[in-house]
mmCIF file of C-alpha atoms and ligand atoms in Angstrom:
data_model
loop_
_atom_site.group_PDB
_atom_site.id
_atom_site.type_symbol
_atom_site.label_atom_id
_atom_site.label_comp_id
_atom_site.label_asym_id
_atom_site.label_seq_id
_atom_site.Cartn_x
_atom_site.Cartn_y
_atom_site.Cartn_z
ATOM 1 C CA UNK R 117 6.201 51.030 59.370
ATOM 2 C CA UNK R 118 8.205 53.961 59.057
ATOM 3 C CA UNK R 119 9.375 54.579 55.328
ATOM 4 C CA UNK R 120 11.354 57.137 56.125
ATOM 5 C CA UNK R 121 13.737 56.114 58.280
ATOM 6 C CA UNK R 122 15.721 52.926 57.733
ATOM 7 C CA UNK R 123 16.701 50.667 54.955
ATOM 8 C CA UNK R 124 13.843 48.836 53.658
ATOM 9 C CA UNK R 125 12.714 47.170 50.296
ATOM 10 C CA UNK R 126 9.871 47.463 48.459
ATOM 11 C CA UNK R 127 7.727 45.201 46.239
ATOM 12 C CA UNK R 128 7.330 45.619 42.627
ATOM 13 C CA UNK R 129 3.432 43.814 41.644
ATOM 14 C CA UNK R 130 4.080 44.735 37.879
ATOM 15 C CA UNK R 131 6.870 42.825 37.761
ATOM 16 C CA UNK R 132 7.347 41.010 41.003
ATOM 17 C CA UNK R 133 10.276 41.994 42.099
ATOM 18 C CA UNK R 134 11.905 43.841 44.883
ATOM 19 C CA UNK R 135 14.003 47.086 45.193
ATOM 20 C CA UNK R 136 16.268 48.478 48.188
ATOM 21 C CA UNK R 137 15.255 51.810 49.692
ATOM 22 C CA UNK R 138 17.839 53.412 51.558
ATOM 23 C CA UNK R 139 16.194 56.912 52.925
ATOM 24 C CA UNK R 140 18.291 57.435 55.477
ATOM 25 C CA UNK R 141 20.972 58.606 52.956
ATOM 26 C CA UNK R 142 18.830 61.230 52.468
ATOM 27 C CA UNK R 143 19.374 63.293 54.823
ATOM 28 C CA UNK R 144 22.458 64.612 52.930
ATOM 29 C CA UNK R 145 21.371 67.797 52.227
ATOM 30 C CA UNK R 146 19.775 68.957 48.711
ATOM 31 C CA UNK R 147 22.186 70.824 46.433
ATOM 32 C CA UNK R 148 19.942 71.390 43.818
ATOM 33 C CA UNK R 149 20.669 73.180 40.525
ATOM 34 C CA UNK R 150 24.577 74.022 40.534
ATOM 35 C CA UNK R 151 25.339 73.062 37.264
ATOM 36 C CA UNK R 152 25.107 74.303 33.992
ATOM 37 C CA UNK R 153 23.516 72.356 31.985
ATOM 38 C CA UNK R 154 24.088 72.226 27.861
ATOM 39 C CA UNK R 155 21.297 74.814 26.372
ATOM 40 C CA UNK R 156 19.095 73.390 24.497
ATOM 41 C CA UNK R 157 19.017 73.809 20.555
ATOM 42 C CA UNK R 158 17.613 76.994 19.662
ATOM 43 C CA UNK R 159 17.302 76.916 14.862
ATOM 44 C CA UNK R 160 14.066 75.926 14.371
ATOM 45 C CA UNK R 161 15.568 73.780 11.384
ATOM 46 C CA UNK R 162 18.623 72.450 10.967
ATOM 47 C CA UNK R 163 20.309 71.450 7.611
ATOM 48 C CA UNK R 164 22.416 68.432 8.940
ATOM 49 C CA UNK R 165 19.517 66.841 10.619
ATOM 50 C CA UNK R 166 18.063 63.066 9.371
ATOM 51 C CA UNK R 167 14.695 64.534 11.385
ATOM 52 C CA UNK R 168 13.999 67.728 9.730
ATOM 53 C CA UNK R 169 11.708 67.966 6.542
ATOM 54 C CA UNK R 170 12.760 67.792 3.421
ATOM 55 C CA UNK R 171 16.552 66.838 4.648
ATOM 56 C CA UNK R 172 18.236 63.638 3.274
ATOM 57 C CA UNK R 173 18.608 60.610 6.006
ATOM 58 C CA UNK R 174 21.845 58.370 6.481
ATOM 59 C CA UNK R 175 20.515 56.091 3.617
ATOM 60 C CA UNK R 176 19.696 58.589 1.211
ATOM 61 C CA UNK R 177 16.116 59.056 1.610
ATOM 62 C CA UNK R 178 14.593 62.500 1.651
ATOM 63 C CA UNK R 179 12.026 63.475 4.073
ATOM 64 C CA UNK R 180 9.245 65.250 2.659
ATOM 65 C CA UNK R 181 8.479 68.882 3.914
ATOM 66 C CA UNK R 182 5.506 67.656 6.058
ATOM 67 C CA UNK R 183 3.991 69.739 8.176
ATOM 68 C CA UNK R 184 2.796 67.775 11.682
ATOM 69 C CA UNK R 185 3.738 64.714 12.820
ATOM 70 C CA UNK R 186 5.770 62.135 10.531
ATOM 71 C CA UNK R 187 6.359 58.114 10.231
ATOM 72 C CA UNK R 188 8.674 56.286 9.074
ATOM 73 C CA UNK R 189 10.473 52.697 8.621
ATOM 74 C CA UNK R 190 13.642 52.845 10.544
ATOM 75 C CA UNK R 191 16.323 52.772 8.074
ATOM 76 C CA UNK R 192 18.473 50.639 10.440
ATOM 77 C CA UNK R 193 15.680 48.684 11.922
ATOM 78 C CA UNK R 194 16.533 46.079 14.806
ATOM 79 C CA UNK R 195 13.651 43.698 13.602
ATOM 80 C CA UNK R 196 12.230 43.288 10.040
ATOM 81 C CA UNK R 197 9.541 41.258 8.308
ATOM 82 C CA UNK R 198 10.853 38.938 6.255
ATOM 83 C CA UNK R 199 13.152 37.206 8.604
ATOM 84 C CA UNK R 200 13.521 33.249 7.869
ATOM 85 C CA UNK R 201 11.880 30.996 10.653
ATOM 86 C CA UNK R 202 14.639 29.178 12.060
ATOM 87 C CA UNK R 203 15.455 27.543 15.645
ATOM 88 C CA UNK R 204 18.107 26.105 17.849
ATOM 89 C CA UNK R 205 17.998 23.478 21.096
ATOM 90 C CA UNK R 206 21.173 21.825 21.866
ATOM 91 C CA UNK R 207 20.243 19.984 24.666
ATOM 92 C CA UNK R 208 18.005 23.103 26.785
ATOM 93 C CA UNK R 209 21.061 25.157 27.024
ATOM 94 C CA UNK R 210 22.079 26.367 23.399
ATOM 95 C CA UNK R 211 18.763 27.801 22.516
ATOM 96 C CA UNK R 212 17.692 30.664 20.121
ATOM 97 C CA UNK R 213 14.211 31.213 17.739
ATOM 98 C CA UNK R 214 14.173 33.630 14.594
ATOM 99 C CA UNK R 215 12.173 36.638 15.579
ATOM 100 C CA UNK R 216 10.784 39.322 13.031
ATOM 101 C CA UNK R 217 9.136 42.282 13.089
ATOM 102 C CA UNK R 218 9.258 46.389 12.045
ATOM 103 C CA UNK R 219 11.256 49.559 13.650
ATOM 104 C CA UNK R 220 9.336 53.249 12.931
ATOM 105 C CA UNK R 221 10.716 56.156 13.498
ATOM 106 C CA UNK R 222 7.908 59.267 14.682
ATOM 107 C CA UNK R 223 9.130 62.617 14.339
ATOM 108 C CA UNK R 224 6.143 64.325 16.772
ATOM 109 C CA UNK R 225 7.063 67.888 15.023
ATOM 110 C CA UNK R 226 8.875 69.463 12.364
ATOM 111 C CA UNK R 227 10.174 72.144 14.266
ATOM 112 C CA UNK R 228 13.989 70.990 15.394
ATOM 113 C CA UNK R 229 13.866 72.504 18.416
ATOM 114 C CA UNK R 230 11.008 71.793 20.618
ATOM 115 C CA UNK R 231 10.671 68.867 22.769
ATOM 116 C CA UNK R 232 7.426 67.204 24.215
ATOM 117 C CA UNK R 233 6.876 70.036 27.047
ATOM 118 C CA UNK R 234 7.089 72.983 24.730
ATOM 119 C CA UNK R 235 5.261 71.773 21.735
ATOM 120 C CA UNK R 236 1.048 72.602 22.316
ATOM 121 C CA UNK R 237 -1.046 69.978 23.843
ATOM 122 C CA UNK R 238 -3.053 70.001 20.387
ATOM 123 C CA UNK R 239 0.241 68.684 18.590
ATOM 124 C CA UNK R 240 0.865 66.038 21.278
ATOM 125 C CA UNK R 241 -2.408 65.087 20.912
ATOM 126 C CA UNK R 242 -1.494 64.430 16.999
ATOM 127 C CA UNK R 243 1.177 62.632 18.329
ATOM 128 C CA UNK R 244 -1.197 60.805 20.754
ATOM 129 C CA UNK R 245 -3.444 60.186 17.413
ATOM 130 C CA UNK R 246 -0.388 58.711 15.972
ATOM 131 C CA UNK R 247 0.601 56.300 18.353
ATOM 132 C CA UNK R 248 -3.414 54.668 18.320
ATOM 133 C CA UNK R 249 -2.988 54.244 14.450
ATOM 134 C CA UNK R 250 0.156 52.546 14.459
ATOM 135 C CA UNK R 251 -0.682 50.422 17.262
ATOM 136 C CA UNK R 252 -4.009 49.545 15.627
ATOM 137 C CA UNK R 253 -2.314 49.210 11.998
ATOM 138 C CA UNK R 254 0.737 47.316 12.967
ATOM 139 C CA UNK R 255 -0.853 45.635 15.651
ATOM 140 C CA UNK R 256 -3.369 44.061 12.904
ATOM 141 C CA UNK R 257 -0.735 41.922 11.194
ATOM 142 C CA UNK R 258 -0.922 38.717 11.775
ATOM 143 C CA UNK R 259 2.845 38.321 12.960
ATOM 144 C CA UNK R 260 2.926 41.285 15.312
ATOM 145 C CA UNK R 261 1.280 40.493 18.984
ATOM 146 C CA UNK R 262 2.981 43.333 20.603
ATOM 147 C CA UNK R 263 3.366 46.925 19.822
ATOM 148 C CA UNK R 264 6.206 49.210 21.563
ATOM 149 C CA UNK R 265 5.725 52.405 21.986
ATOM 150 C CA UNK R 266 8.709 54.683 23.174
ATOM 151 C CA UNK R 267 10.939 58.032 23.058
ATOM 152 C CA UNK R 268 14.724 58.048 24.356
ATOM 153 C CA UNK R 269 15.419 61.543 24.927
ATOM 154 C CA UNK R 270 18.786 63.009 25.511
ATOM 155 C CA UNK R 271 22.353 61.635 25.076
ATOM 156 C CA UNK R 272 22.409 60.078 28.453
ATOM 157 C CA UNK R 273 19.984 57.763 27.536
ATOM 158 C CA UNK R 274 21.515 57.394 24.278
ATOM 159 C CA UNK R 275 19.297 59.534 21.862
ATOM 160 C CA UNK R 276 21.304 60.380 19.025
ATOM 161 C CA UNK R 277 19.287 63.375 17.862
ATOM 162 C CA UNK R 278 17.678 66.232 19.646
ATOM 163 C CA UNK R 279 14.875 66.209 17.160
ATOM 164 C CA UNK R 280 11.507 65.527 18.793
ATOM 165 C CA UNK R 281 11.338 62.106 17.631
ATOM 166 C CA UNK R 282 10.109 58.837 19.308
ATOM 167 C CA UNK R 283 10.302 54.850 17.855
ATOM 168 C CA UNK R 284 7.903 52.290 17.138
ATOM 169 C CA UNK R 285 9.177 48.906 17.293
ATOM 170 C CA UNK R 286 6.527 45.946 16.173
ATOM 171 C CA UNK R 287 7.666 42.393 17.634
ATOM 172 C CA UNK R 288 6.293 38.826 16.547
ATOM 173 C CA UNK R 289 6.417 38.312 20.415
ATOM 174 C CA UNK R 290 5.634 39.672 23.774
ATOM 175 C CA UNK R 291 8.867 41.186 24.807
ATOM 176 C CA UNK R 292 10.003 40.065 28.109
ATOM 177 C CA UNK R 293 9.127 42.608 30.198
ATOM 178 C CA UNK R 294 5.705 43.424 29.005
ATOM 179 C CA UNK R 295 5.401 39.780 29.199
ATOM 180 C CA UNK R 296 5.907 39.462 32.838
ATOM 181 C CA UNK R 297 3.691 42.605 33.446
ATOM 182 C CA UNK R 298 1.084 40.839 31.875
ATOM 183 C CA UNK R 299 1.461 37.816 33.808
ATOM 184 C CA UNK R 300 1.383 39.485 37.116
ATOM 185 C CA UNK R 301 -1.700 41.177 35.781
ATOM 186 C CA UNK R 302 -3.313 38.190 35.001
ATOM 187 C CA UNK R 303 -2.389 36.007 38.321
ATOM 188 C CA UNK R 304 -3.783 39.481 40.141
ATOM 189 C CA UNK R 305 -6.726 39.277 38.677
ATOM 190 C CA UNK R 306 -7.273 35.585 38.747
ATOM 191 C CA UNK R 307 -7.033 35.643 42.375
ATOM 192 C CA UNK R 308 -8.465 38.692 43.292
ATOM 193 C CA UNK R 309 -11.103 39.357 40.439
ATOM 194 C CA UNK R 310 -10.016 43.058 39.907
ATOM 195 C CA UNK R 311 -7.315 45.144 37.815
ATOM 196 C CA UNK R 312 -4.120 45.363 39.195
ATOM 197 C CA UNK R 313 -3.813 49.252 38.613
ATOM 198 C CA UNK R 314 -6.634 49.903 38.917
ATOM 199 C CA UNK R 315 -6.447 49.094 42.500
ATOM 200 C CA UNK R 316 -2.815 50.335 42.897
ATOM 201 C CA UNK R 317 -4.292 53.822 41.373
ATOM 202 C CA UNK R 318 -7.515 53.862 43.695
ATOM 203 C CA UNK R 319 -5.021 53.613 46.499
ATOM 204 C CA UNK R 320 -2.387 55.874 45.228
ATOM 205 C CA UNK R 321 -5.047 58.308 45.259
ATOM 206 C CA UNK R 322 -7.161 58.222 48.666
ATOM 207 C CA UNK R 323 -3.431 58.418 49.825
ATOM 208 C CA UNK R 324 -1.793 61.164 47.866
ATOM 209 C CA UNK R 325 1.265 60.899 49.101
ATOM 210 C CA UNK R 326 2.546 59.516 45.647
ATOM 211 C CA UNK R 327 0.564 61.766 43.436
ATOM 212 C CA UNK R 328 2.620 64.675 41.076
ATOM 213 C CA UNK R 329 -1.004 65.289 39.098
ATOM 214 C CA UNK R 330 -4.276 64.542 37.896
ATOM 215 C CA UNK R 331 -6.600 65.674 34.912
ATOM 216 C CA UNK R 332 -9.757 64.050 34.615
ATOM 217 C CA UNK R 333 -8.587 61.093 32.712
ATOM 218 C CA UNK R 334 -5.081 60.471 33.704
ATOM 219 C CA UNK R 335 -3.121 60.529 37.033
ATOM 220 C CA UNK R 336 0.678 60.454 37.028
ATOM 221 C CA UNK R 337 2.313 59.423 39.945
ATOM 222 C CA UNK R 338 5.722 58.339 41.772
ATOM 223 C CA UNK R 339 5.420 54.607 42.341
ATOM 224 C CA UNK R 340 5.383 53.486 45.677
ATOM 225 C CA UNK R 341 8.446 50.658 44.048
ATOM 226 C CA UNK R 342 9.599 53.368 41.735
ATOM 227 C CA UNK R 343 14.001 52.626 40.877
ATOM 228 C CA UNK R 344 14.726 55.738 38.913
ATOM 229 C CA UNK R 345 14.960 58.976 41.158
ATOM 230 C CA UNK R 346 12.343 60.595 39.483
ATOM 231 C CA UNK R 347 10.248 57.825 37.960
ATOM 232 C CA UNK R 348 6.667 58.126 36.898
ATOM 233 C CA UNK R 349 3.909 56.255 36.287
ATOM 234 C CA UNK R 350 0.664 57.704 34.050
ATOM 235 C CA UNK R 351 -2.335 55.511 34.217
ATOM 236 C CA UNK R 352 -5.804 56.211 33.139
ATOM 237 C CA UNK R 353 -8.626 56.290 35.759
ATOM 238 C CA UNK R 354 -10.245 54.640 33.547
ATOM 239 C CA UNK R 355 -9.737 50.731 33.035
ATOM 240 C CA UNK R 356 -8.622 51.214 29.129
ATOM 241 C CA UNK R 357 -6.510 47.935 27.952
ATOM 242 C CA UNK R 358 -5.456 49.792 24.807
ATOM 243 C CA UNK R 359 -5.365 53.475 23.628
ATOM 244 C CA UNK R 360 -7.624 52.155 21.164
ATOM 245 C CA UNK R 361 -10.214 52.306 23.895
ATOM 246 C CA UNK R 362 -9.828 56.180 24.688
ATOM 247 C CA UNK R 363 -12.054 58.755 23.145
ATOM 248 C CA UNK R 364 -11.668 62.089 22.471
ATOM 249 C CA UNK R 365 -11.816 63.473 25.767
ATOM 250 C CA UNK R 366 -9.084 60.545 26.711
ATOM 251 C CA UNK R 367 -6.769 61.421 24.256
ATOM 252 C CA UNK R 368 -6.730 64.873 24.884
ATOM 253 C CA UNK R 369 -6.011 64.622 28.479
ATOM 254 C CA UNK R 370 -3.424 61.896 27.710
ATOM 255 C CA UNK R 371 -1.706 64.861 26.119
ATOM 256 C CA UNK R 372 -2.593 67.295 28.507
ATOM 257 C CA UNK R 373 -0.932 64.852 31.327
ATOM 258 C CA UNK R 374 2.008 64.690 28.672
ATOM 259 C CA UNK R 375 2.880 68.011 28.039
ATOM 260 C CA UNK R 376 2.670 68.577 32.059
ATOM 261 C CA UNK R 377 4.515 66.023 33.193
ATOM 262 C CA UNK R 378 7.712 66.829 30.597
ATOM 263 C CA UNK R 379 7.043 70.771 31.931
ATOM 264 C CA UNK R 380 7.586 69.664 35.443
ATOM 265 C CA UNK R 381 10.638 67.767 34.722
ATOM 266 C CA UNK R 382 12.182 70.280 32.275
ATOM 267 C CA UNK R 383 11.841 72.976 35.442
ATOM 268 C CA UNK R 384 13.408 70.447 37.828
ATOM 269 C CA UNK R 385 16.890 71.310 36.920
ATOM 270 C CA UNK R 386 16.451 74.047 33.959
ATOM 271 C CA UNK R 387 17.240 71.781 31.534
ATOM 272 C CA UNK R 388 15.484 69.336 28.641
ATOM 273 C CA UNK R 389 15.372 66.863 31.205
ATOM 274 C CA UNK R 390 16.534 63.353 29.662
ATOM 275 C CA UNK R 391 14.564 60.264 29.974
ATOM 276 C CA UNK R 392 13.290 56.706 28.713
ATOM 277 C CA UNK R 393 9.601 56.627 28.468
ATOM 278 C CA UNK R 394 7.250 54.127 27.122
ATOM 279 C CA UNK R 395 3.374 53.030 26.670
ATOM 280 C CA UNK R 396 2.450 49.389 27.527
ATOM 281 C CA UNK R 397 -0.863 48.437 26.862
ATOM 282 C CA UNK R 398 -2.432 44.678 25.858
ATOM 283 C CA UNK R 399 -0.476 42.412 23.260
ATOM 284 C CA UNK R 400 -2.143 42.263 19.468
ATOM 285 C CA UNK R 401 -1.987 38.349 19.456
ATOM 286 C CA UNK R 402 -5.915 38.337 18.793
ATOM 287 C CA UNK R 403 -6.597 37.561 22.431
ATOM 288 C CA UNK R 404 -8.802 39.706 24.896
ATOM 289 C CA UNK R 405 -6.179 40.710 27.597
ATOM 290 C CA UNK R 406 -9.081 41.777 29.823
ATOM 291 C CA UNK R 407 -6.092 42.210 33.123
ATOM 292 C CA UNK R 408 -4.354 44.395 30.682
ATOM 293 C CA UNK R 409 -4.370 48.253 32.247
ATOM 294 C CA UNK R 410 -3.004 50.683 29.689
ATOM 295 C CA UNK R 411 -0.063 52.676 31.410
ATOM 296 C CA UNK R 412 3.143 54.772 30.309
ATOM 297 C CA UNK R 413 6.424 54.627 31.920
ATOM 298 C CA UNK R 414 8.923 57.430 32.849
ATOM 299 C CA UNK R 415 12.769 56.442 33.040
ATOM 300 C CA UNK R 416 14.334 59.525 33.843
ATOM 301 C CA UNK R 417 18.383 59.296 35.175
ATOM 302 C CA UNK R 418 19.293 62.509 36.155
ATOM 303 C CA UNK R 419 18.903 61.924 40.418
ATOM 304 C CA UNK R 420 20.518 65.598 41.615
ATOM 305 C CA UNK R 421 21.236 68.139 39.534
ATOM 306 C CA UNK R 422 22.006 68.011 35.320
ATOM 307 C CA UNK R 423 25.380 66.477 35.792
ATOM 308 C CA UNK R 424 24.251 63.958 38.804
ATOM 309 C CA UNK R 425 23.223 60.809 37.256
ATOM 310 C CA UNK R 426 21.766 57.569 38.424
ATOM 311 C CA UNK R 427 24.220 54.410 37.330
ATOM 312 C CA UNK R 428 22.804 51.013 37.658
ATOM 313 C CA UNK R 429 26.301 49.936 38.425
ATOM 314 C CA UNK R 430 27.876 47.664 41.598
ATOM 315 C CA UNK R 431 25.318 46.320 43.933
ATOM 316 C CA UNK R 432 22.282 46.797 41.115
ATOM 317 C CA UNK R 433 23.601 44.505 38.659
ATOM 318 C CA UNK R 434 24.975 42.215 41.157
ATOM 319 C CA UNK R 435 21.773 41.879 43.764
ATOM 320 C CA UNK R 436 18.889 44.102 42.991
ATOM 321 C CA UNK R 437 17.668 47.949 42.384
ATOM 322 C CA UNK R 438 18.340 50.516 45.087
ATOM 323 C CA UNK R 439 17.380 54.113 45.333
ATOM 324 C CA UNK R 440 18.141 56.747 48.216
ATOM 325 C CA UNK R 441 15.866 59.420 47.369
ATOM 326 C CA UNK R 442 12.214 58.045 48.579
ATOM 327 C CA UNK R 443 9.099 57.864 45.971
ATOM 328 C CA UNK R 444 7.588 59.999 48.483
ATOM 329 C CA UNK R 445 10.122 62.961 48.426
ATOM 330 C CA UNK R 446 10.482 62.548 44.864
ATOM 331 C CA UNK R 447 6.645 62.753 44.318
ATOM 332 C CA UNK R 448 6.869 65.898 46.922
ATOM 333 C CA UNK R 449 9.598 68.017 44.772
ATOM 334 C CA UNK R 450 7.622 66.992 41.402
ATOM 335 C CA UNK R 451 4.635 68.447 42.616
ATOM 336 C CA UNK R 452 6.152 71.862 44.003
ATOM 337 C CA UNK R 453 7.189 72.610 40.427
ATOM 338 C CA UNK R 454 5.873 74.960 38.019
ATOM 339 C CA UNK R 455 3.585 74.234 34.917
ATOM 340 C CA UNK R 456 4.691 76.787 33.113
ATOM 341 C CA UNK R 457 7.973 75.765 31.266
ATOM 342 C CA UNK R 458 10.915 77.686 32.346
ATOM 343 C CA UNK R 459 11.972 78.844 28.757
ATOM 344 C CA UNK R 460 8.629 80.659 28.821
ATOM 345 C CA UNK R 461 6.553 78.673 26.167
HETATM 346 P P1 H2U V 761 17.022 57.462 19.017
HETATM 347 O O1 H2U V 761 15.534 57.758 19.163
HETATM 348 O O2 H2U V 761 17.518 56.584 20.130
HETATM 349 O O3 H2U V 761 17.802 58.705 18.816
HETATM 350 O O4 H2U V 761 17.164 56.627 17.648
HETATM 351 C C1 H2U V 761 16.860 57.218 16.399
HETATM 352 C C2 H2U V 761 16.591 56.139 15.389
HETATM 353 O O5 H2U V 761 16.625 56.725 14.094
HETATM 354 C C3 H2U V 761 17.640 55.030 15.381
HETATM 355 O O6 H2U V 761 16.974 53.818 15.672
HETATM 356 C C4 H2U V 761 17.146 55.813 13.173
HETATM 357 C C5 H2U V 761 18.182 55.041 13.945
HETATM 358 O O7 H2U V 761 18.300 53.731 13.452
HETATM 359 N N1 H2U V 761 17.676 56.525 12.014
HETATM 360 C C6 H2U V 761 17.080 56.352 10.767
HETATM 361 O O8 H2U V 761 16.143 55.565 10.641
HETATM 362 N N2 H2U V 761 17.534 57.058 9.694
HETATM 363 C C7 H2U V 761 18.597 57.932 9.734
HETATM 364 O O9 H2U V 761 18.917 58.550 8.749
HETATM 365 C C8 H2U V 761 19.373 58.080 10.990
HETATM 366 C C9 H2U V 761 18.816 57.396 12.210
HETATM 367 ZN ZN1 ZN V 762 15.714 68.378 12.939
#
């Protein structure tokens, strides 16, 4: 089958579904970079911000002058603890359940303006450090089974603060999509014996077509099902259910992966390049998730230049995903891009 051709769709195993592929519109040709993007933030610290230390947040709290990485409740958390259990059935069609849980905020650095890419693969890994011991201390409460990890970054996907930051959210149940990943995880390896990604990895990589880069822990690649233009997935070569698993080594090359991914994207259009990203990894509901495959998730919009976004609009909230721009020619311009970060750090 030719892939690059004609109109074709592609099937999603980690959450069993399908997306349109339309390469042929392709063969527009590539503008690249013709606009000029917003610079990013250049004070190191900035008075009116909730993120930097020792500043007071929208509630009143003051941050204290920490030096690192630093945690704390969300002071306008979506989910808290002490939630009263409650539920409503009116006849299988009026149906809600109480749901509790804790919001963290993670501030990965107290310098304002550095993002993932430019801040040193030894403070990501602190930041890598942090995400294992809120996993493992939230994750250990009785009413949390799942643990979601992620960073919106950039005011197209609706960060509110350029502050490196990320959130922790702590739910008393699977979320939905998780949830389905895990199902489709677990039917794969009910009926076939083996991991899901692992398999999809081994593939990905005795094909290469796919792959933006590897360290000896960690590949990140384009997903052969990827929706966003420049989507990517990170999994671990090695079959980790949890970043509890990872050593050392692991978590240093999880930052490593981290730091080089966000590099790449930052010199794709000369710009802090704005995404969703996320880590999914097993459930904390006491159970051993054995089909679980640790992985991390890039959401990035931007599809041609800074100003040229992907909208999930018409046809994609009607019918299904589409994309024009082929996993394979995404994975192709990823990969021709610098390491070294454009702003020179
Ligand atoms: P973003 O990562 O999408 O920018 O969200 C930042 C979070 O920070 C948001 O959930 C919280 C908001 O509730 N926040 C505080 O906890 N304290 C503040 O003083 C302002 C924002
Ligand atoms: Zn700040």
């Amino acid at each position: 089958m030719d892939l690059t051709a004609h109109p074709h769709r592609r099937f999603n195993p980690l959450l069993g579904e399908w997306i349109l592929v339309s390469p042929h519109r392709t063969k527009r040709p590539w503008q690249g970079k013709t606009d000029a993007p917003q610079p990013p933030s250049t004070i190191t610290y900035d008075p009116s911000c909730y993120l930097c230390p020792g500043n007071r947040r929208a509630e009143g709290v003051i941050n204290p002058a920490y030096d690192g990485t630093f945690v704390f409740v969300n002071d306008f958390s979506a989910l808290y603890p002490e939630v009263p259990e409650e539920s409503l059935n009116l006849a299988n069609l009026l149906v809600a359940e109480s749901e509790g849980g804790i919001c963290k905020v993670l501030c990965y650095s107290p310098r304002h303006d550095l993002t993932m890419p430019r801040l040193a693969v030894p403070a990501i890994r602190r930041v890598v450090d942090i995400w294992a011991e809120q996993y493992a201390a939230l994750g250990a409460r009785n009413e949390i089974r799942f643990v979601q990890i992620f960073e919106n970054r950039g005011a197209q996907m609706g960060c509110s603060n350029p502050h490196p930051h990320g959130q922790i959210w702590a739910d008393e149940r699977v979320p939905v999509l998780p949830s389905r990943e895990g199902e489709r995880q677990a039917d794969y390896h009910r009926s076939t014996g083996s991991c899901l990604l692992c398999d999809y990895l081994a593939l990905e990589l005795s094909r290469k077509e796919r792959v933006v880069l590897e360290n000896d822990t960690f590949a990140a690649l384009v997903p052969f099902w990827a929706v966003w233009p420049y989507e990517v997935l990170l999994l671990p070569k090695v079959h980790y259910g949890s970043i509890m698993e990872m050593d050392d080594k692991a978590r240093n090359d999880c930052a490593d992966a981290l730091k080089r991914i966000t590099t790449r994207y930052d010199n794709l259009f000369l710009m802090s390049f704005p995404y969703s990203m996320g880590i999914h990894q097993k459930p904390t509901d006491g159970e051993d998730h054995g089909e679980w495959h640790f992985h991390l998730h890039f959401y990035p919009p931007l599809l041609r230049s800074a100003t040229v976004q992907k909208f999930m609009v018409g046809y994609e909230m009607l019918a299904m995903p589409q994309r024009d721009i082929t996993a394979e020619l995404a994975a192709e311009k990823l990969r021709g891009l610098s390491e070294a970060h454009y702003l020179g750090t």
